[in-house]
């Protein structure tokens, strides 16, 4: 059983995240999409809202025989990964600018827990500039999110602002 953790903030989940999960499904039997609970950050969506949105969009994903679970975690990622009996951490790398930060994290995680491998995956070029941060900025300034996030996520963002 090959199990990986795909950690992140997912605030909100983007089509780029979903592309990475679909690719990861070709390599792993199970992927746990793990939302970081970070009390120091003020997120757009609560952890529960992010979990709901992920569960909704994962239902439509082409996953083959891969089992997908959504969870949240606090503290060190490698401690969580070991507790889940995972062998790997999946991270997406969009551009060279992601690489330095991702390399630092991967090497620190390896130092902390040498049994866990980090697997970097590249999303489709169409998503190479898509990030949750830019999605929120574009949305809040009135730009369209078509093709950047699933329509259910765009709807949730509109509902959130309407409240
Ligand atoms: O989607 P993000 O915000 O880029 O994800 C970053 C994440 C969650 C992977 C990273 O912040 C993380 O792993 N945080 C948990 C705390 C931890 O393990 N820190 C040491 C990493 S070297």
mmCIF file with all atom_site columns, C-alpha atoms and ligand atoms in Angstrom:
data_model
loop_
_atom_site.group_PDB
_atom_site.id
_atom_site.type_symbol
_atom_site.label_atom_id
_atom_site.label_alt_id
_atom_site.label_comp_id
_atom_site.label_asym_id
_atom_site.label_entity_id
_atom_site.label_seq_id
_atom_site.pdbx_PDB_ins_code
_atom_site.Cartn_x
_atom_site.Cartn_y
_atom_site.Cartn_z
_atom_site.occupancy
_atom_site.B_iso_or_equiv
_atom_site.pdbx_formal_charge
_atom_site.auth_seq_id
_atom_site.auth_comp_id
_atom_site.auth_asym_id
_atom_site.auth_atom_id
_atom_site.pdbx_PDB_model_num
ATOM   1   C CA  . UNK A 1 1   ? 0.000   0.000  0.000   1.00 0.00 ? 1   UNK A CA  1
ATOM   2   C CA  . UNK A 1 2   ? 1.679   3.199  -1.196  1.00 0.00 ? 2   UNK A CA  1
ATOM   3   C CA  . UNK A 1 3   ? 0.330   6.129  0.794   1.00 0.00 ? 3   UNK A CA  1
ATOM   4   C CA  . UNK A 1 4   ? 1.275   9.763  0.304   1.00 0.00 ? 4   UNK A CA  1
ATOM   5   C CA  . UNK A 1 5   ? 0.416   12.984 2.064   1.00 0.00 ? 5   UNK A CA  1
ATOM   6   C CA  . UNK A 1 6   ? -0.378  16.005 -0.075  1.00 0.00 ? 6   UNK A CA  1
ATOM   7   C CA  . UNK A 1 7   ? -0.115  18.870 2.434   1.00 0.00 ? 7   UNK A CA  1
ATOM   8   C CA  . UNK A 1 8   ? -1.022  22.494 1.965   1.00 0.00 ? 8   UNK A CA  1
ATOM   9   C CA  . UNK A 1 9   ? -3.190  25.417 2.943   1.00 0.00 ? 9   UNK A CA  1
ATOM   10  C CA  . UNK A 1 10  ? -5.766  24.839 0.163   1.00 0.00 ? 10  UNK A CA  1
ATOM   11  C CA  . UNK A 1 11  ? -7.261  28.275 0.817   1.00 0.00 ? 11  UNK A CA  1
ATOM   12  C CA  . UNK A 1 12  ? -8.937  27.563 -1.554  1.00 0.00 ? 12  UNK A CA  1
ATOM   13  C CA  . UNK A 1 13  ? -8.227  24.422 -3.580  1.00 0.00 ? 13  UNK A CA  1
ATOM   14  C CA  . UNK A 1 14  ? -7.342  25.355 -7.183  1.00 0.00 ? 14  UNK A CA  1
ATOM   15  C CA  . UNK A 1 15  ? -7.369  23.459 -10.457 1.00 0.00 ? 15  UNK A CA  1
ATOM   16  C CA  . UNK A 1 16  ? -3.587  23.286 -10.095 1.00 0.00 ? 16  UNK A CA  1
ATOM   17  C CA  . UNK A 1 17  ? -3.955  21.338 -6.825  1.00 0.00 ? 17  UNK A CA  1
ATOM   18  C CA  . UNK A 1 18  ? -6.438  18.987 -8.485  1.00 0.00 ? 18  UNK A CA  1
ATOM   19  C CA  . UNK A 1 19  ? -4.064  18.426 -11.391 1.00 0.00 ? 19  UNK A CA  1
ATOM   20  C CA  . UNK A 1 20  ? -1.321  17.396 -8.952  1.00 0.00 ? 20  UNK A CA  1
ATOM   21  C CA  . UNK A 1 21  ? -3.685  15.066 -7.069  1.00 0.00 ? 21  UNK A CA  1
ATOM   22  C CA  . UNK A 1 22  ? -4.738  13.371 -10.333 1.00 0.00 ? 22  UNK A CA  1
ATOM   23  C CA  . UNK A 1 23  ? -1.090  12.886 -11.282 1.00 0.00 ? 23  UNK A CA  1
ATOM   24  C CA  . UNK A 1 24  ? -0.287  11.587 -7.792  1.00 0.00 ? 24  UNK A CA  1
ATOM   25  C CA  . UNK A 1 25  ? -3.055  9.021  -8.202  1.00 0.00 ? 25  UNK A CA  1
ATOM   26  C CA  . UNK A 1 26  ? -0.962  7.359  -10.906 1.00 0.00 ? 26  UNK A CA  1
ATOM   27  C CA  . UNK A 1 27  ? 1.801   6.747  -8.357  1.00 0.00 ? 27  UNK A CA  1
ATOM   28  C CA  . UNK A 1 28  ? 0.056   6.073  -5.062  1.00 0.00 ? 28  UNK A CA  1
ATOM   29  C CA  . UNK A 1 29  ? -2.704  3.800  -3.795  1.00 0.00 ? 29  UNK A CA  1
ATOM   30  C CA  . UNK A 1 30  ? -3.861  6.419  -1.319  1.00 0.00 ? 30  UNK A CA  1
ATOM   31  C CA  . UNK A 1 31  ? -3.324  10.146 -0.992  1.00 0.00 ? 31  UNK A CA  1
ATOM   32  C CA  . UNK A 1 32  ? -4.285  12.036 2.131   1.00 0.00 ? 32  UNK A CA  1
ATOM   33  C CA  . UNK A 1 33  ? -4.898  15.671 1.305   1.00 0.00 ? 33  UNK A CA  1
ATOM   34  C CA  . UNK A 1 34  ? -3.853  17.308 4.555   1.00 0.00 ? 34  UNK A CA  1
ATOM   35  C CA  . UNK A 1 35  ? -4.888  20.861 5.357   1.00 0.00 ? 35  UNK A CA  1
ATOM   36  C CA  . UNK A 1 36  ? -2.466  22.693 7.628   1.00 0.00 ? 36  UNK A CA  1
ATOM   37  C CA  . UNK A 1 37  ? -4.146  24.208 10.677  1.00 0.00 ? 37  UNK A CA  1
ATOM   38  C CA  . UNK A 1 38  ? -2.132  27.368 11.167  1.00 0.00 ? 38  UNK A CA  1
ATOM   39  C CA  . UNK A 1 39  ? -3.414  29.522 14.051  1.00 0.00 ? 39  UNK A CA  1
ATOM   40  C CA  . UNK A 1 40  ? -1.041  32.337 13.045  1.00 0.00 ? 40  UNK A CA  1
ATOM   41  C CA  . UNK A 1 41  ? -2.627  32.859 9.619   1.00 0.00 ? 41  UNK A CA  1
ATOM   42  C CA  . UNK A 1 42  ? -5.982  34.506 8.968   1.00 0.00 ? 42  UNK A CA  1
ATOM   43  C CA  . UNK A 1 43  ? -7.394  32.332 6.180   1.00 0.00 ? 43  UNK A CA  1
ATOM   44  C CA  . UNK A 1 44  ? -10.171 33.240 3.736   1.00 0.00 ? 44  UNK A CA  1
ATOM   45  C CA  . UNK A 1 45  ? -11.915 29.915 4.444   1.00 0.00 ? 45  UNK A CA  1
ATOM   46  C CA  . UNK A 1 46  ? -12.019 28.018 7.745   1.00 0.00 ? 46  UNK A CA  1
ATOM   47  C CA  . UNK A 1 47  ? -10.463 24.543 7.833   1.00 0.00 ? 47  UNK A CA  1
ATOM   48  C CA  . UNK A 1 48  ? -13.957 23.006 7.831   1.00 0.00 ? 48  UNK A CA  1
ATOM   49  C CA  . UNK A 1 49  ? -14.965 25.012 4.767   1.00 0.00 ? 49  UNK A CA  1
ATOM   50  C CA  . UNK A 1 50  ? -11.760 24.014 2.972   1.00 0.00 ? 50  UNK A CA  1
ATOM   51  C CA  . UNK A 1 51  ? -12.354 20.357 3.866   1.00 0.00 ? 51  UNK A CA  1
ATOM   52  C CA  . UNK A 1 52  ? -15.943 20.526 2.549   1.00 0.00 ? 52  UNK A CA  1
ATOM   53  C CA  . UNK A 1 53  ? -14.840 22.121 -0.722  1.00 0.00 ? 53  UNK A CA  1
ATOM   54  C CA  . UNK A 1 54  ? -12.085 19.542 -1.208  1.00 0.00 ? 54  UNK A CA  1
ATOM   55  C CA  . UNK A 1 55  ? -14.434 16.636 -0.540  1.00 0.00 ? 55  UNK A CA  1
ATOM   56  C CA  . UNK A 1 56  ? -16.941 18.063 -3.025  1.00 0.00 ? 56  UNK A CA  1
ATOM   57  C CA  . UNK A 1 57  ? -14.460 18.544 -5.875  1.00 0.00 ? 57  UNK A CA  1
ATOM   58  C CA  . UNK A 1 58  ? -12.579 15.286 -5.316  1.00 0.00 ? 58  UNK A CA  1
ATOM   59  C CA  . UNK A 1 59  ? -15.771 13.423 -6.171  1.00 0.00 ? 59  UNK A CA  1
ATOM   60  C CA  . UNK A 1 60  ? -15.402 14.621 -9.768  1.00 0.00 ? 60  UNK A CA  1
ATOM   61  C CA  . UNK A 1 61  ? -11.697 13.801 -10.063 1.00 0.00 ? 61  UNK A CA  1
ATOM   62  C CA  . UNK A 1 62  ? -10.289 11.091 -12.328 1.00 0.00 ? 62  UNK A CA  1
ATOM   63  C CA  . UNK A 1 63  ? -8.560  9.058  -9.614  1.00 0.00 ? 63  UNK A CA  1
ATOM   64  C CA  . UNK A 1 64  ? -8.427  5.529  -11.062 1.00 0.00 ? 64  UNK A CA  1
ATOM   65  C CA  . UNK A 1 65  ? -8.191  3.104  -8.157  1.00 0.00 ? 65  UNK A CA  1
ATOM   66  C CA  . UNK A 1 66  ? -6.518  5.639  -5.870  1.00 0.00 ? 66  UNK A CA  1
ATOM   67  C CA  . UNK A 1 67  ? -8.195  6.299  -2.534  1.00 0.00 ? 67  UNK A CA  1
ATOM   68  C CA  . UNK A 1 68  ? -8.425  9.979  -1.644  1.00 0.00 ? 68  UNK A CA  1
ATOM   69  C CA  . UNK A 1 69  ? -8.959  11.251 1.889   1.00 0.00 ? 69  UNK A CA  1
ATOM   70  C CA  . UNK A 1 70  ? -9.145  14.780 3.256   1.00 0.00 ? 70  UNK A CA  1
ATOM   71  C CA  . UNK A 1 71  ? -7.786  15.535 6.712   1.00 0.00 ? 71  UNK A CA  1
ATOM   72  C CA  . UNK A 1 72  ? -6.200  18.384 8.658   1.00 0.00 ? 72  UNK A CA  1
ATOM   73  C CA  . UNK A 1 73  ? -3.064  18.480 10.764  1.00 0.00 ? 73  UNK A CA  1
ATOM   74  C CA  . UNK A 1 74  ? -1.185  20.675 13.223  1.00 0.00 ? 74  UNK A CA  1
ATOM   75  C CA  . UNK A 1 75  ? 2.485   20.669 14.074  1.00 0.00 ? 75  UNK A CA  1
ATOM   76  C CA  . UNK A 1 76  ? 5.245   19.055 12.067  1.00 0.00 ? 76  UNK A CA  1
ATOM   77  C CA  . UNK A 1 77  ? 4.270   17.554 8.742   1.00 0.00 ? 77  UNK A CA  1
ATOM   78  C CA  . UNK A 1 78  ? 6.686   14.636 9.077   1.00 0.00 ? 78  UNK A CA  1
ATOM   79  C CA  . UNK A 1 79  ? 5.201   13.679 12.462  1.00 0.00 ? 79  UNK A CA  1
ATOM   80  C CA  . UNK A 1 80  ? 1.788   13.630 10.823  1.00 0.00 ? 80  UNK A CA  1
ATOM   81  C CA  . UNK A 1 81  ? 3.097   11.625 7.855   1.00 0.00 ? 81  UNK A CA  1
ATOM   82  C CA  . UNK A 1 82  ? 4.643   8.976  10.134  1.00 0.00 ? 82  UNK A CA  1
ATOM   83  C CA  . UNK A 1 83  ? 1.458   8.777  12.215  1.00 0.00 ? 83  UNK A CA  1
ATOM   84  C CA  . UNK A 1 84  ? -0.476  8.111  9.001   1.00 0.00 ? 84  UNK A CA  1
ATOM   85  C CA  . UNK A 1 85  ? 1.988   5.403  7.895   1.00 0.00 ? 85  UNK A CA  1
ATOM   86  C CA  . UNK A 1 86  ? 2.755   7.358  4.734   1.00 0.00 ? 86  UNK A CA  1
ATOM   87  C CA  . UNK A 1 87  ? 5.927   6.814  2.729   1.00 0.00 ? 87  UNK A CA  1
ATOM   88  C CA  . UNK A 1 88  ? 5.902   10.072 0.820   1.00 0.00 ? 88  UNK A CA  1
ATOM   89  C CA  . UNK A 1 89  ? 4.970   13.732 0.753   1.00 0.00 ? 89  UNK A CA  1
ATOM   90  C CA  . UNK A 1 90  ? 3.739   15.096 -2.576  1.00 0.00 ? 90  UNK A CA  1
ATOM   91  C CA  . UNK A 1 91  ? 4.401   18.716 -3.498  1.00 0.00 ? 91  UNK A CA  1
ATOM   92  C CA  . UNK A 1 92  ? 3.711   20.564 -6.721  1.00 0.00 ? 92  UNK A CA  1
ATOM   93  C CA  . UNK A 1 93  ? 6.399   22.697 -8.318  1.00 0.00 ? 93  UNK A CA  1
ATOM   94  C CA  . UNK A 1 94  ? 5.091   25.253 -10.801 1.00 0.00 ? 94  UNK A CA  1
ATOM   95  C CA  . UNK A 1 95  ? 8.110   27.345 -11.630 1.00 0.00 ? 95  UNK A CA  1
ATOM   96  C CA  . UNK A 1 96  ? 11.744  27.642 -10.683 1.00 0.00 ? 96  UNK A CA  1
ATOM   97  C CA  . UNK A 1 97  ? 10.690  30.243 -8.094  1.00 0.00 ? 97  UNK A CA  1
ATOM   98  C CA  . UNK A 1 98  ? 8.921   27.490 -6.120  1.00 0.00 ? 98  UNK A CA  1
ATOM   99  C CA  . UNK A 1 99  ? 12.010  25.330 -6.133  1.00 0.00 ? 99  UNK A CA  1
ATOM   100 C CA  . UNK A 1 100 ? 14.142  27.061 -3.513  1.00 0.00 ? 100 UNK A CA  1
ATOM   101 C CA  . UNK A 1 101 ? 11.461  27.035 -0.811  1.00 0.00 ? 101 UNK A CA  1
ATOM   102 C CA  . UNK A 1 102 ? 10.376  23.509 -1.706  1.00 0.00 ? 102 UNK A CA  1
ATOM   103 C CA  . UNK A 1 103 ? 13.950  22.231 -1.667  1.00 0.00 ? 103 UNK A CA  1
ATOM   104 C CA  . UNK A 1 104 ? 14.504  23.743 1.786   1.00 0.00 ? 104 UNK A CA  1
ATOM   105 C CA  . UNK A 1 105 ? 11.353  22.129 3.107   1.00 0.00 ? 105 UNK A CA  1
ATOM   106 C CA  . UNK A 1 106 ? 12.106  18.780 1.508   1.00 0.00 ? 106 UNK A CA  1
ATOM   107 C CA  . UNK A 1 107 ? 15.638  18.694 2.922   1.00 0.00 ? 107 UNK A CA  1
ATOM   108 C CA  . UNK A 1 108 ? 14.512  19.806 6.371   1.00 0.00 ? 108 UNK A CA  1
ATOM   109 C CA  . UNK A 1 109 ? 11.785  17.182 6.337   1.00 0.00 ? 109 UNK A CA  1
ATOM   110 C CA  . UNK A 1 110 ? 14.329  14.554 5.267   1.00 0.00 ? 110 UNK A CA  1
ATOM   111 C CA  . UNK A 1 111 ? 16.621  15.577 8.109   1.00 0.00 ? 111 UNK A CA  1
ATOM   112 C CA  . UNK A 1 112 ? 13.749  15.357 10.586  1.00 0.00 ? 112 UNK A CA  1
ATOM   113 C CA  . UNK A 1 113 ? 12.443  12.078 9.200   1.00 0.00 ? 113 UNK A CA  1
ATOM   114 C CA  . UNK A 1 114 ? 14.710  10.221 6.731   1.00 0.00 ? 114 UNK A CA  1
ATOM   115 C CA  . UNK A 1 115 ? 12.124  7.495  6.082   1.00 0.00 ? 115 UNK A CA  1
ATOM   116 C CA  . UNK A 1 116 ? 9.749   9.895  4.298   1.00 0.00 ? 116 UNK A CA  1
ATOM   117 C CA  . UNK A 1 117 ? 10.501  10.853 0.693   1.00 0.00 ? 117 UNK A CA  1
ATOM   118 C CA  . UNK A 1 118 ? 9.294   14.074 -0.917  1.00 0.00 ? 118 UNK A CA  1
ATOM   119 C CA  . UNK A 1 119 ? 7.981   13.631 -4.447  1.00 0.00 ? 119 UNK A CA  1
ATOM   120 C CA  . UNK A 1 120 ? 7.802   16.774 -6.590  1.00 0.00 ? 120 UNK A CA  1
ATOM   121 C CA  . UNK A 1 121 ? 5.306   16.870 -9.396  1.00 0.00 ? 121 UNK A CA  1
ATOM   122 C CA  . UNK A 1 122 ? 4.776   19.444 -12.144 1.00 0.00 ? 122 UNK A CA  1
ATOM   123 C CA  . UNK A 1 123 ? 1.233   20.537 -12.923 1.00 0.00 ? 123 UNK A CA  1
ATOM   124 C CA  . UNK A 1 124 ? 0.032   21.097 -16.506 1.00 0.00 ? 124 UNK A CA  1
ATOM   125 C CA  . UNK A 1 125 ? 1.505   24.293 -17.986 1.00 0.00 ? 125 UNK A CA  1
ATOM   126 C CA  . UNK A 1 126 ? -1.979  25.836 -17.921 1.00 0.00 ? 126 UNK A CA  1
ATOM   127 C CA  . UNK A 1 127 ? -1.742  25.916 -14.118 1.00 0.00 ? 127 UNK A CA  1
ATOM   128 C CA  . UNK A 1 128 ? 1.891   26.955 -13.813 1.00 0.00 ? 128 UNK A CA  1
ATOM   129 C CA  . UNK A 1 129 ? 0.901   30.445 -12.641 1.00 0.00 ? 129 UNK A CA  1
ATOM   130 C CA  . UNK A 1 130 ? -2.151  29.512 -10.556 1.00 0.00 ? 130 UNK A CA  1
ATOM   131 C CA  . UNK A 1 131 ? -1.894  29.912 -6.799  1.00 0.00 ? 131 UNK A CA  1
ATOM   132 C CA  . UNK A 1 132 ? -4.484  30.239 -4.036  1.00 0.00 ? 132 UNK A CA  1
ATOM   133 C CA  . UNK A 1 133 ? -3.026  33.639 -3.207  1.00 0.00 ? 133 UNK A CA  1
ATOM   134 C CA  . UNK A 1 134 ? -3.516  35.003 -6.737  1.00 0.00 ? 134 UNK A CA  1
ATOM   135 C CA  . UNK A 1 135 ? -6.943  33.384 -7.021  1.00 0.00 ? 135 UNK A CA  1
ATOM   136 C CA  . UNK A 1 136 ? -8.066  35.298 -3.911  1.00 0.00 ? 136 UNK A CA  1
ATOM   137 C CA  . UNK A 1 137 ? -6.547  38.551 -5.148  1.00 0.00 ? 137 UNK A CA  1
ATOM   138 C CA  . UNK A 1 138 ? -8.139  38.271 -8.598  1.00 0.00 ? 138 UNK A CA  1
ATOM   139 C CA  . UNK A 1 139 ? -11.480 37.357 -7.040  1.00 0.00 ? 139 UNK A CA  1
ATOM   140 C CA  . UNK A 1 140 ? -11.470 40.200 -4.515  1.00 0.00 ? 140 UNK A CA  1
ATOM   141 C CA  . UNK A 1 141 ? -10.640 42.683 -7.294  1.00 0.00 ? 141 UNK A CA  1
ATOM   142 C CA  . UNK A 1 142 ? -13.511 41.451 -9.458  1.00 0.00 ? 142 UNK A CA  1
ATOM   143 C CA  . UNK A 1 143 ? -11.655 39.259 -11.981 1.00 0.00 ? 143 UNK A CA  1
ATOM   144 C CA  . UNK A 1 144 ? -13.008 36.011 -13.363 1.00 0.00 ? 144 UNK A CA  1
ATOM   145 C CA  . UNK A 1 145 ? -11.916 32.694 -11.856 1.00 0.00 ? 145 UNK A CA  1
ATOM   146 C CA  . UNK A 1 146 ? -13.030 30.615 -14.849 1.00 0.00 ? 146 UNK A CA  1
ATOM   147 C CA  . UNK A 1 147 ? -10.602 27.748 -15.373 1.00 0.00 ? 147 UNK A CA  1
ATOM   148 C CA  . UNK A 1 148 ? -8.605  28.556 -12.237 1.00 0.00 ? 148 UNK A CA  1
ATOM   149 C CA  . UNK A 1 149 ? -10.791 26.895 -9.605  1.00 0.00 ? 149 UNK A CA  1
ATOM   150 C CA  . UNK A 1 150 ? -13.741 24.484 -9.850  1.00 0.00 ? 150 UNK A CA  1
ATOM   151 C CA  . UNK A 1 151 ? -17.042 26.327 -10.282 1.00 0.00 ? 151 UNK A CA  1
ATOM   152 C CA  . UNK A 1 152 ? -18.249 25.095 -6.875  1.00 0.00 ? 152 UNK A CA  1
ATOM   153 C CA  . UNK A 1 153 ? -15.248 26.813 -5.262  1.00 0.00 ? 153 UNK A CA  1
ATOM   154 C CA  . UNK A 1 154 ? -15.896 30.063 -7.152  1.00 0.00 ? 154 UNK A CA  1
ATOM   155 C CA  . UNK A 1 155 ? -19.519 29.877 -5.929  1.00 0.00 ? 155 UNK A CA  1
ATOM   156 C CA  . UNK A 1 156 ? -18.378 29.402 -2.328  1.00 0.00 ? 156 UNK A CA  1
ATOM   157 C CA  . UNK A 1 157 ? -16.126 32.449 -2.650  1.00 0.00 ? 157 UNK A CA  1
ATOM   158 C CA  . UNK A 1 158 ? -19.047 34.551 -3.914  1.00 0.00 ? 158 UNK A CA  1
ATOM   159 C CA  . UNK A 1 159 ? -21.258 33.309 -1.072  1.00 0.00 ? 159 UNK A CA  1
ATOM   160 C CA  . UNK A 1 160 ? -18.570 34.136 1.467   1.00 0.00 ? 160 UNK A CA  1
ATOM   161 C CA  . UNK A 1 161 ? -18.264 37.705 0.268   1.00 0.00 ? 161 UNK A CA  1
ATOM   162 C CA  . UNK A 1 162 ? -22.040 38.135 0.065   1.00 0.00 ? 162 UNK A CA  1
ATOM   163 C CA  . UNK A 1 163 ? -22.360 37.316 3.805   1.00 0.00 ? 163 UNK A CA  1
HETATM 164 O O1  . LIG B 2 .   ? 0.194   25.259 0.593   1.00 0.00 ? 1   LIG B O1  1
HETATM 165 P P1  . LIG B 2 .   ? 1.364   25.734 1.392   1.00 0.00 ? 1   LIG B P1  1
HETATM 166 O O2  . LIG B 2 .   ? 0.934   26.854 2.315   1.00 0.00 ? 1   LIG B O2  1
HETATM 167 O O3  . LIG B 2 .   ? 2.534   26.106 0.522   1.00 0.00 ? 1   LIG B O3  1
HETATM 168 O O4  . LIG B 2 .   ? 1.831   24.489 2.306   1.00 0.00 ? 1   LIG B O4  1
HETATM 169 C C1  . LIG B 2 .   ? 2.914   24.617 3.189   1.00 0.00 ? 1   LIG B C1  1
HETATM 170 C C2  . LIG B 2 .   ? 3.023   23.387 4.121   1.00 0.00 ? 1   LIG B C2  1
HETATM 171 C C3  . LIG B 2 .   ? 1.694   23.096 4.796   1.00 0.00 ? 1   LIG B C3  1
HETATM 172 C C4  . LIG B 2 .   ? 3.425   22.183 3.305   1.00 0.00 ? 1   LIG B C4  1
HETATM 173 C C5  . LIG B 2 .   ? 4.141   23.691 5.161   1.00 0.00 ? 1   LIG B C5  1
HETATM 174 O O5  . LIG B 2 .   ? 3.915   24.944 5.723   1.00 0.00 ? 1   LIG B O5  1
HETATM 175 C C6  . LIG B 2 .   ? 4.205   22.653 6.276   1.00 0.00 ? 1   LIG B C6  1
HETATM 176 O O6  . LIG B 2 .   ? 4.534   21.522 6.056   1.00 0.00 ? 1   LIG B O6  1
HETATM 177 N N1  . LIG B 2 .   ? 3.831   23.080 7.510   1.00 0.00 ? 1   LIG B N1  1
HETATM 178 C C7  . LIG B 2 .   ? 3.805   22.204 8.661   1.00 0.00 ? 1   LIG B C7  1
HETATM 179 C C8  . LIG B 2 .   ? 4.876   22.577 9.683   1.00 0.00 ? 1   LIG B C8  1
HETATM 180 C C9  . LIG B 2 .   ? 6.175   21.906 9.344   1.00 0.00 ? 1   LIG B C9  1
HETATM 181 O O7  . LIG B 2 .   ? 6.277   20.698 9.225   1.00 0.00 ? 1   LIG B O7  1
HETATM 182 N N2  . LIG B 2 .   ? 7.212   22.751 9.198   1.00 0.00 ? 1   LIG B N2  1
HETATM 183 C C10 . LIG B 2 .   ? 8.529   22.308 8.817   1.00 0.00 ? 1   LIG B C10 1
HETATM 184 C C11 . LIG B 2 .   ? 8.623   22.169 7.304   1.00 0.00 ? 1   LIG B C11 1
HETATM 185 S S1  . LIG B 2 .   ? 10.256  22.035 6.790   1.00 0.00 ? 1   LIG B S1  1
#
